[in-house]
Amino acid sequence: MARCQLKAMALLAGILICMGVATQAAQAALHRISVQRAPNFKRTHKNIVAERDFVQQKYRLNTANGYPVEPLSNYDNFQYYGNISIGTPAQYFLVQFDTGSSNLWVPASNCSSTACLDHQTYNLSQSSTFAANGTPFSITYGTGSVSGFLAADNVGFAGLTVQGQTFGAVTTEQGTNFVDAYFDGILGMGFPALAADGVTPTFQNLVSQGLVQSPVFSFFLRDNGSTVNYGGELILGGSDPSLYVGGLTYTNVIQAEYWKFQTDYIKIGSTIVSTYDAAIADTGTSLIIAPLAEYTLIAALFNANSDGLFQCTSLSSVPDLVIVINAVEFRIPAKYYIIQEGDYCALSIQSINQDFWIMGDVFLGRFYTEFDVGNQRLGFAPVNSADSLRGTALWKILVVVLPCGMWKLMN
Ligand SMILES: *[C@@H]1O[C@H](CO)[C@@H](O)[C@H](O)[C@H]1NC(C)=O
Ligand SMILES: *[C@@H]1O[C@H](CO)[C@@H](O)[C@H](O)[C@H]1NC(C)=O
Ligand SMILES: *[C@@H]1O[C@H](CO)[C@@H](O)[C@H](O)[C@H]1NC(C)=O
Ligand SMILES: *[C@@H]1O[C@H](CO)[C@@H](O)[C@H](O)[C@H]1NC(C)=O
């Protein structure tokens, strides 16, 4: 008995040391930036409709259709953002890490638009590493635009510094209503083909400057986290397996502009709502946006109106939304894709008449997502919601207990 315990303890020590070393080596190569969460974020029917309209403006950029757009009044939907530095000495900005666009922009110090006045601004004359470019820069949204000039400077985040990153210094924000946004600017993480002015995106420069071990980044988003300061993590250089369950299901990017992939089918209960639709993974959107015909079908299932509102009593019997990717089911329970406000429910699924789905945080908050730039593929796995158990997983204990039992049987 004593011998068994001794052996088991030696074995345990060996295993833990091996695992510790392996884990540390793998994780030392990863760089992390914690993603903050809007302090008063609460998904409501009002901000769902407001966000749908915003997403419509964002994607109008690449569509020939002219949709009616209305100005927004609620920006609580901008959920996740992180802290970056630009220049020497560092000037700090909160930016939204957005896989649905490819440019970095922040307000410039000589911008007098209302949206610039209540945000951090970049003063080029206070940075010794600023390099002039001067090319006009503008991104057009449905109701307006941000415009200014291109500049280059050092950009730092997650302990890494990209030298000479070209970005937009915004001097005019017209009609865009970024006024109430928690973040100052946007750091696009889409593919270069989507970038305005052909500017090389930040992550591509991180890779070419040899700052990350491999051309991969990943997002772990807490959909309903309780802490503002730890809304999730953006991990640069790879993935952290302790943040997800099982293996990643990979699927190829079908068009390297957005992070666009193919779904097998999407269903709610036994109703198949789409087959072989394309979808994009967009960290800059919080909802799921469906193509119009698919949305109409979903709305009909719930008897919902055009804003996704319907009468409801309980969500407990409402089936999961199931997205099948590369033959693997990704399930989203009703409480994550429907919000209940008293006797009313609102779908966190909306439509802007695009021909592809936009998988925002309603999806990404459930599934850890690896954006593999080098192999142009995406990997998804259910988030490890019990990640506080990190390091003391049950199997590690079993690995020690089992040999002890075997030892006893054999002696
Ligand atoms: C960003 O990080 C810097 C350096 O740690 C810090 O001084 C600054 O307060 C941070 N900004 C915000 C808005 O958290
Ligand atoms: C930028 O910084 C310079 C040097 O400190 C200062 O003189 C100037 O007023 C600043 N510009 C703006 C628009 O704040
Ligand atoms: C802001 O400063 C930039 C760089 O000096 C200059 O090109 C631009 O014309 C200025 N814009 C405004 C609105 O003052
Ligand atoms: C999110 O948090 C709120 C408050 O803690 C809770 O009432 C709600 O059920 C949570 N929603 C989900 C989807 O877990």
PDB file of C-alpha atoms in Angstrom, residues 111-287:
ATOM      1  CA  CYS A 111     -10.100  66.008 -35.914  1.00  0.00           C
ATOM      2  CA  SER A 112     -12.867  68.270 -34.691  1.00  0.00           C
ATOM      3  CA  SER A 113     -15.849  65.979 -35.340  1.00  0.00           C
ATOM      4  CA  THR A 114     -17.949  65.251 -32.267  1.00  0.00           C
ATOM      5  CA  ALA A 115     -16.990  61.564 -32.346  1.00  0.00           C
ATOM      6  CA  CYS A 116     -13.293  62.520 -32.116  1.00  0.00           C
ATOM      7  CA  LEU A 117     -13.708  64.938 -29.220  1.00  0.00           C
ATOM      8  CA  ASP A 118     -14.719  62.308 -26.672  1.00  0.00           C
ATOM      9  CA  HIS A 119     -12.134  59.738 -27.735  1.00  0.00           C
ATOM     10  CA  GLN A 120      -8.358  59.323 -27.606  1.00  0.00           C
ATOM     11  CA  THR A 121      -6.662  60.932 -30.581  1.00  0.00           C
ATOM     12  CA  TYR A 122      -3.297  60.411 -32.272  1.00  0.00           C
ATOM     13  CA  ASN A 123      -0.950  63.386 -32.334  1.00  0.00           C
ATOM     14  CA  LEU A 124       1.750  62.661 -34.901  1.00  0.00           C
ATOM     15  CA  SER A 125       4.010  65.478 -33.711  1.00  0.00           C
ATOM     16  CA  GLN A 126       4.287  63.777 -30.319  1.00  0.00           C
ATOM     17  CA  SER A 127       5.678  60.562 -31.813  1.00  0.00           C
ATOM     18  CA  SER A 128       9.344  60.199 -32.755  1.00  0.00           C
ATOM     19  CA  THR A 129       8.553  57.127 -34.869  1.00  0.00           C
ATOM     20  CA  PHE A 130       5.790  58.728 -36.983  1.00  0.00           C
ATOM     21  CA  ALA A 131       6.410  58.491 -40.742  1.00  0.00           C
ATOM     22  CA  ALA A 132       4.397  60.631 -43.142  1.00  0.00           C
ATOM     23  CA  ASN A 133       2.381  59.021 -45.910  1.00  0.00           C
ATOM     24  CA  GLY A 134      -0.339  61.566 -46.560  1.00  0.00           C
ATOM     25  CA  THR A 135      -2.504  59.464 -48.912  1.00  0.00           C
ATOM     26  CA  PRO A 136      -6.177  60.308 -48.304  1.00  0.00           C
ATOM     27  CA  PHE A 137      -7.991  57.565 -46.417  1.00  0.00           C
ATOM     28  CA  SER A 138     -11.694  56.960 -46.175  1.00  0.00           C
ATOM     29  CA  ILE A 139     -14.089  54.175 -45.286  1.00  0.00           C
ATOM     30  CA  THR A 140     -17.689  54.704 -46.289  1.00  0.00           C
ATOM     31  CA  TYR A 141     -20.575  53.475 -44.184  1.00  0.00           C
ATOM     32  CA  GLY A 142     -24.221  53.618 -45.119  1.00  0.00           C
ATOM     33  CA  THR A 143     -24.904  56.898 -43.364  1.00  0.00           C
ATOM     34  CA  GLY A 144     -21.518  58.529 -43.607  1.00  0.00           C
ATOM     35  CA  SER A 145     -17.803  57.970 -43.546  1.00  0.00           C
ATOM     36  CA  VAL A 146     -14.610  58.217 -41.587  1.00  0.00           C
ATOM     37  CA  SER A 147     -11.904  59.987 -43.555  1.00  0.00           C
ATOM     38  CA  GLY A 148      -8.477  61.455 -43.020  1.00  0.00           C
ATOM     39  CA  PHE A 149      -4.962  60.578 -44.068  1.00  0.00           C
ATOM     40  CA  LEU A 150      -2.674  57.575 -43.938  1.00  0.00           C
ATOM     41  CA  ALA A 151       0.242  57.631 -41.514  1.00  0.00           C
ATOM     42  CA  ALA A 152       2.767  55.013 -40.421  1.00  0.00           C
ATOM     43  CA  ASP A 153       4.016  54.379 -36.904  1.00  0.00           C
ATOM     44  CA  ASN A 154       4.823  51.583 -34.465  1.00  0.00           C
ATOM     45  CA  VAL A 155       1.769  49.737 -33.167  1.00  0.00           C
ATOM     46  CA  GLY A 156       1.967  47.652 -29.997  1.00  0.00           C
ATOM     47  CA  PHE A 157      -0.340  45.115 -28.401  1.00  0.00           C
ATOM     48  CA  ALA A 158      -0.046  41.808 -26.533  1.00  0.00           C
ATOM     49  CA  GLY A 159       3.584  42.681 -25.781  1.00  0.00           C
ATOM     50  CA  LEU A 160       4.529  42.862 -29.487  1.00  0.00           C
ATOM     51  CA  THR A 161       5.435  45.929 -31.528  1.00  0.00           C
ATOM     52  CA  VAL A 162       4.831  46.148 -35.265  1.00  0.00           C
ATOM     53  CA  GLN A 163       7.247  48.620 -36.855  1.00  0.00           C
ATOM     54  CA  GLY A 164       5.925  51.102 -39.404  1.00  0.00           C
ATOM     55  CA  GLN A 165       2.276  50.027 -39.519  1.00  0.00           C
ATOM     56  CA  THR A 166       0.262  52.127 -41.967  1.00  0.00           C
ATOM     57  CA  PHE A 167      -3.089  53.203 -40.550  1.00  0.00           C
ATOM     58  CA  GLY A 168      -5.824  55.742 -41.064  1.00  0.00           C
ATOM     59  CA  ALA A 169      -5.617  58.898 -38.934  1.00  0.00           C
ATOM     60  CA  VAL A 170      -9.195  60.072 -39.058  1.00  0.00           C
ATOM     61  CA  THR A 171      -9.862  63.799 -39.234  1.00  0.00           C
ATOM     62  CA  THR A 172     -13.567  63.701 -40.120  1.00  0.00           C
ATOM     63  CA  GLU A 173     -16.262  61.349 -38.888  1.00  0.00           C
ATOM     64  CA  GLN A 174     -19.389  62.233 -40.792  1.00  0.00           C
ATOM     65  CA  GLY A 175     -22.775  60.905 -39.809  1.00  0.00           C
ATOM     66  CA  THR A 176     -21.370  57.657 -38.473  1.00  0.00           C
ATOM     67  CA  ASN A 177     -22.442  57.972 -34.858  1.00  0.00           C
ATOM     68  CA  PHE A 178     -19.288  56.475 -33.416  1.00  0.00           C
ATOM     69  CA  VAL A 179     -19.839  59.179 -30.782  1.00  0.00           C
ATOM     70  CA  ASP A 180     -20.991  56.843 -28.028  1.00  0.00           C
ATOM     71  CA  ALA A 181     -18.697  53.933 -28.885  1.00  0.00           C
ATOM     72  CA  TYR A 182     -16.540  52.620 -26.038  1.00  0.00           C
ATOM     73  CA  PHE A 183     -13.610  52.210 -28.397  1.00  0.00           C
ATOM     74  CA  ASP A 184     -11.640  54.885 -30.208  1.00  0.00           C
ATOM     75  CA  GLY A 185     -10.919  53.040 -33.427  1.00  0.00           C
ATOM     76  CA  ILE A 186     -10.964  49.718 -35.234  1.00  0.00           C
ATOM     77  CA  LEU A 187      -8.181  47.195 -35.875  1.00  0.00           C
ATOM     78  CA  GLY A 188      -9.236  45.114 -38.864  1.00  0.00           C
ATOM     79  CA  MET A 189      -8.209  41.449 -38.934  1.00  0.00           C
ATOM     80  CA  GLY A 190      -9.758  40.475 -42.275  1.00  0.00           C
ATOM     81  CA  PHE A 191      -7.633  39.523 -45.312  1.00  0.00           C
ATOM     82  CA  PRO A 192      -5.531  42.111 -47.242  1.00  0.00           C
ATOM     83  CA  ALA A 193      -7.920  41.981 -50.242  1.00  0.00           C
ATOM     84  CA  LEU A 194     -10.540  43.737 -48.112  1.00  0.00           C
ATOM     85  CA  ALA A 195      -8.253  46.611 -47.033  1.00  0.00           C
ATOM     86  CA  ALA A 196      -8.983  50.163 -48.199  1.00  0.00           C
ATOM     87  CA  ASP A 197      -6.042  51.763 -50.066  1.00  0.00           C
ATOM     88  CA  GLY A 198      -4.313  48.365 -50.299  1.00  0.00           C
ATOM     89  CA  VAL A 199      -2.785  48.903 -46.847  1.00  0.00           C
ATOM     90  CA  THR A 200      -1.131  45.792 -45.365  1.00  0.00           C
ATOM     91  CA  PRO A 201      -3.176  44.803 -42.285  1.00  0.00           C
ATOM     92  CA  THR A 202      -1.546  44.735 -38.838  1.00  0.00           C
ATOM     93  CA  PHE A 203      -1.537  40.952 -38.428  1.00  0.00           C
ATOM     94  CA  GLN A 204       0.158  40.412 -41.817  1.00  0.00           C
ATOM     95  CA  ASN A 205       2.922  42.794 -40.661  1.00  0.00           C
ATOM     96  CA  LEU A 206       3.210  40.949 -37.334  1.00  0.00           C
ATOM     97  CA  VAL A 207       3.847  37.798 -39.363  1.00  0.00           C
ATOM     98  CA  SER A 208       6.292  39.311 -41.871  1.00  0.00           C
ATOM     99  CA  GLN A 209       8.263  40.957 -39.051  1.00  0.00           C
ATOM    100  CA  GLY A 210       8.666  37.533 -37.431  1.00  0.00           C
ATOM    101  CA  LEU A 211       6.853  38.487 -34.226  1.00  0.00           C
ATOM    102  CA  VAL A 212       4.559  35.459 -34.048  1.00  0.00           C
ATOM    103  CA  GLN A 213       5.542  31.823 -34.216  1.00  0.00           C
ATOM    104  CA  SER A 214       2.901  30.952 -36.765  1.00  0.00           C
ATOM    105  CA  PRO A 215       0.460  32.996 -38.865  1.00  0.00           C
ATOM    106  CA  VAL A 216      -2.537  32.139 -36.679  1.00  0.00           C
ATOM    107  CA  PHE A 217      -4.653  34.095 -34.221  1.00  0.00           C
ATOM    108  CA  SER A 218      -7.651  33.035 -32.203  1.00  0.00           C
ATOM    109  CA  PHE A 219     -10.490  34.513 -30.195  1.00  0.00           C
ATOM    110  CA  PHE A 220     -11.983  33.314 -26.943  1.00  0.00           C
ATOM    111  CA  LEU A 221     -14.986  35.533 -26.194  1.00  0.00           C
ATOM    112  CA  ARG A 222     -17.079  35.376 -23.073  1.00  0.00           C
ATOM    113  CA  ASP A 223     -20.611  35.886 -24.238  1.00  0.00           C
ATOM    114  CA  ASN A 224     -22.030  36.713 -20.849  1.00  0.00           C
ATOM    115  CA  GLY A 225     -18.955  37.173 -18.678  1.00  0.00           C
ATOM    116  CA  SER A 226     -19.329  38.926 -15.386  1.00  0.00           C
ATOM    117  CA  THR A 227     -16.048  40.797 -15.539  1.00  0.00           C
ATOM    118  CA  VAL A 228     -15.600  43.852 -17.676  1.00  0.00           C
ATOM    119  CA  ASN A 229     -11.845  43.493 -17.784  1.00  0.00           C
ATOM    120  CA  TYR A 230     -11.832  39.910 -18.871  1.00  0.00           C
ATOM    121  CA  GLY A 231     -14.366  39.682 -21.664  1.00  0.00           C
ATOM    122  CA  GLY A 232     -12.135  37.209 -23.423  1.00  0.00           C
ATOM    123  CA  GLU A 233      -8.772  36.887 -25.120  1.00  0.00           C
ATOM    124  CA  LEU A 234      -7.233  37.477 -28.497  1.00  0.00           C
ATOM    125  CA  ILE A 235      -4.352  35.030 -28.795  1.00  0.00           C
ATOM    126  CA  LEU A 236      -1.618  35.684 -31.345  1.00  0.00           C
ATOM    127  CA  GLY A 237       0.511  32.924 -32.860  1.00  0.00           C
ATOM    128  CA  GLY A 238      -1.746  29.925 -32.222  1.00  0.00           C
ATOM    129  CA  SER A 239      -4.474  28.508 -30.031  1.00  0.00           C
ATOM    130  CA  ASP A 240      -4.761  27.702 -26.347  1.00  0.00           C
ATOM    131  CA  PRO A 241      -6.358  24.228 -26.009  1.00  0.00           C
ATOM    132  CA  SER A 242      -7.279  24.871 -22.367  1.00  0.00           C
ATOM    133  CA  LEU A 243      -9.873  27.373 -23.589  1.00  0.00           C
ATOM    134  CA  TYR A 244     -11.869  24.885 -25.659  1.00  0.00           C
ATOM    135  CA  VAL A 245     -13.250  21.373 -25.412  1.00  0.00           C
ATOM    136  CA  GLY A 246     -12.149  18.581 -27.752  1.00  0.00           C
ATOM    137  CA  GLY A 247     -10.377  19.279 -31.042  1.00  0.00           C
ATOM    138  CA  LEU A 248     -10.884  22.104 -33.509  1.00  0.00           C
ATOM    139  CA  THR A 249     -13.083  21.411 -36.524  1.00  0.00           C
ATOM    140  CA  TYR A 250     -11.358  23.004 -39.490  1.00  0.00           C
ATOM    141  CA  THR A 251     -12.998  24.402 -42.574  1.00  0.00           C
ATOM    142  CA  ASN A 252     -11.358  26.201 -45.497  1.00  0.00           C
ATOM    143  CA  VAL A 253     -11.850  29.884 -46.187  1.00  0.00           C
ATOM    144  CA  ILE A 254     -13.727  30.000 -49.500  1.00  0.00           C
ATOM    145  CA  GLN A 255     -12.940  33.614 -50.362  1.00  0.00           C
ATOM    146  CA  ALA A 256     -10.008  35.312 -48.619  1.00  0.00           C
ATOM    147  CA  GLU A 257     -11.537  38.751 -48.033  1.00  0.00           C
ATOM    148  CA  TYR A 258     -13.873  38.212 -45.122  1.00  0.00           C
ATOM    149  CA  TRP A 259     -13.315  35.048 -43.071  1.00  0.00           C
ATOM    150  CA  LYS A 260     -15.847  33.250 -45.253  1.00  0.00           C
ATOM    151  CA  PHE A 261     -16.547  29.530 -45.014  1.00  0.00           C
ATOM    152  CA  GLN A 262     -19.152  27.014 -46.152  1.00  0.00           C
ATOM    153  CA  THR A 263     -21.780  25.559 -43.829  1.00  0.00           C
ATOM    154  CA  ASP A 264     -23.266  22.106 -44.547  1.00  0.00           C
ATOM    155  CA  TYR A 265     -26.671  23.081 -43.241  1.00  0.00           C
ATOM    156  CA  ILE A 266     -28.329  25.044 -40.458  1.00  0.00           C
ATOM    157  CA  LYS A 267     -31.379  23.816 -38.566  1.00  0.00           C
ATOM    158  CA  ILE A 268     -33.672  24.670 -35.679  1.00  0.00           C
ATOM    159  CA  GLY A 269     -35.291  21.559 -34.229  1.00  0.00           C
ATOM    160  CA  SER A 270     -36.162  19.424 -37.235  1.00  0.00           C
ATOM    161  CA  THR A 271     -36.513  22.383 -39.602  1.00  0.00           C
ATOM    162  CA  ILE A 272     -33.578  22.820 -41.972  1.00  0.00           C
ATOM    163  CA  VAL A 273     -33.339  26.555 -42.562  1.00  0.00           C
ATOM    164  CA  SER A 274     -30.445  26.534 -45.027  1.00  0.00           C
ATOM    165  CA  THR A 275     -28.165  24.193 -46.915  1.00  0.00           C
ATOM    166  CA  TYR A 276     -24.655  24.972 -48.216  1.00  0.00           C
ATOM    167  CA  ASP A 277     -24.890  28.647 -47.319  1.00  0.00           C
ATOM    168  CA  ALA A 278     -21.667  30.599 -46.935  1.00  0.00           C
ATOM    169  CA  ALA A 279     -20.998  32.291 -43.597  1.00  0.00           C
ATOM    170  CA  ILE A 280     -18.392  34.660 -42.234  1.00  0.00           C
ATOM    171  CA  ALA A 281     -16.824  34.789 -38.778  1.00  0.00           C
ATOM    172  CA  ASP A 282     -17.074  38.435 -37.679  1.00  0.00           C
ATOM    173  CA  THR A 283     -15.864  39.499 -34.223  1.00  0.00           C
ATOM    174  CA  GLY A 284     -17.100  43.030 -34.973  1.00  0.00           C
ATOM    175  CA  THR A 285     -20.747  41.949 -35.021  1.00  0.00           C
ATOM    176  CA  SER A 286     -22.552  40.663 -31.973  1.00  0.00           C
ATOM    177  CA  LEU A 287     -25.605  39.084 -33.613  1.00  0.00           C
TER     178      LEU A 287
END
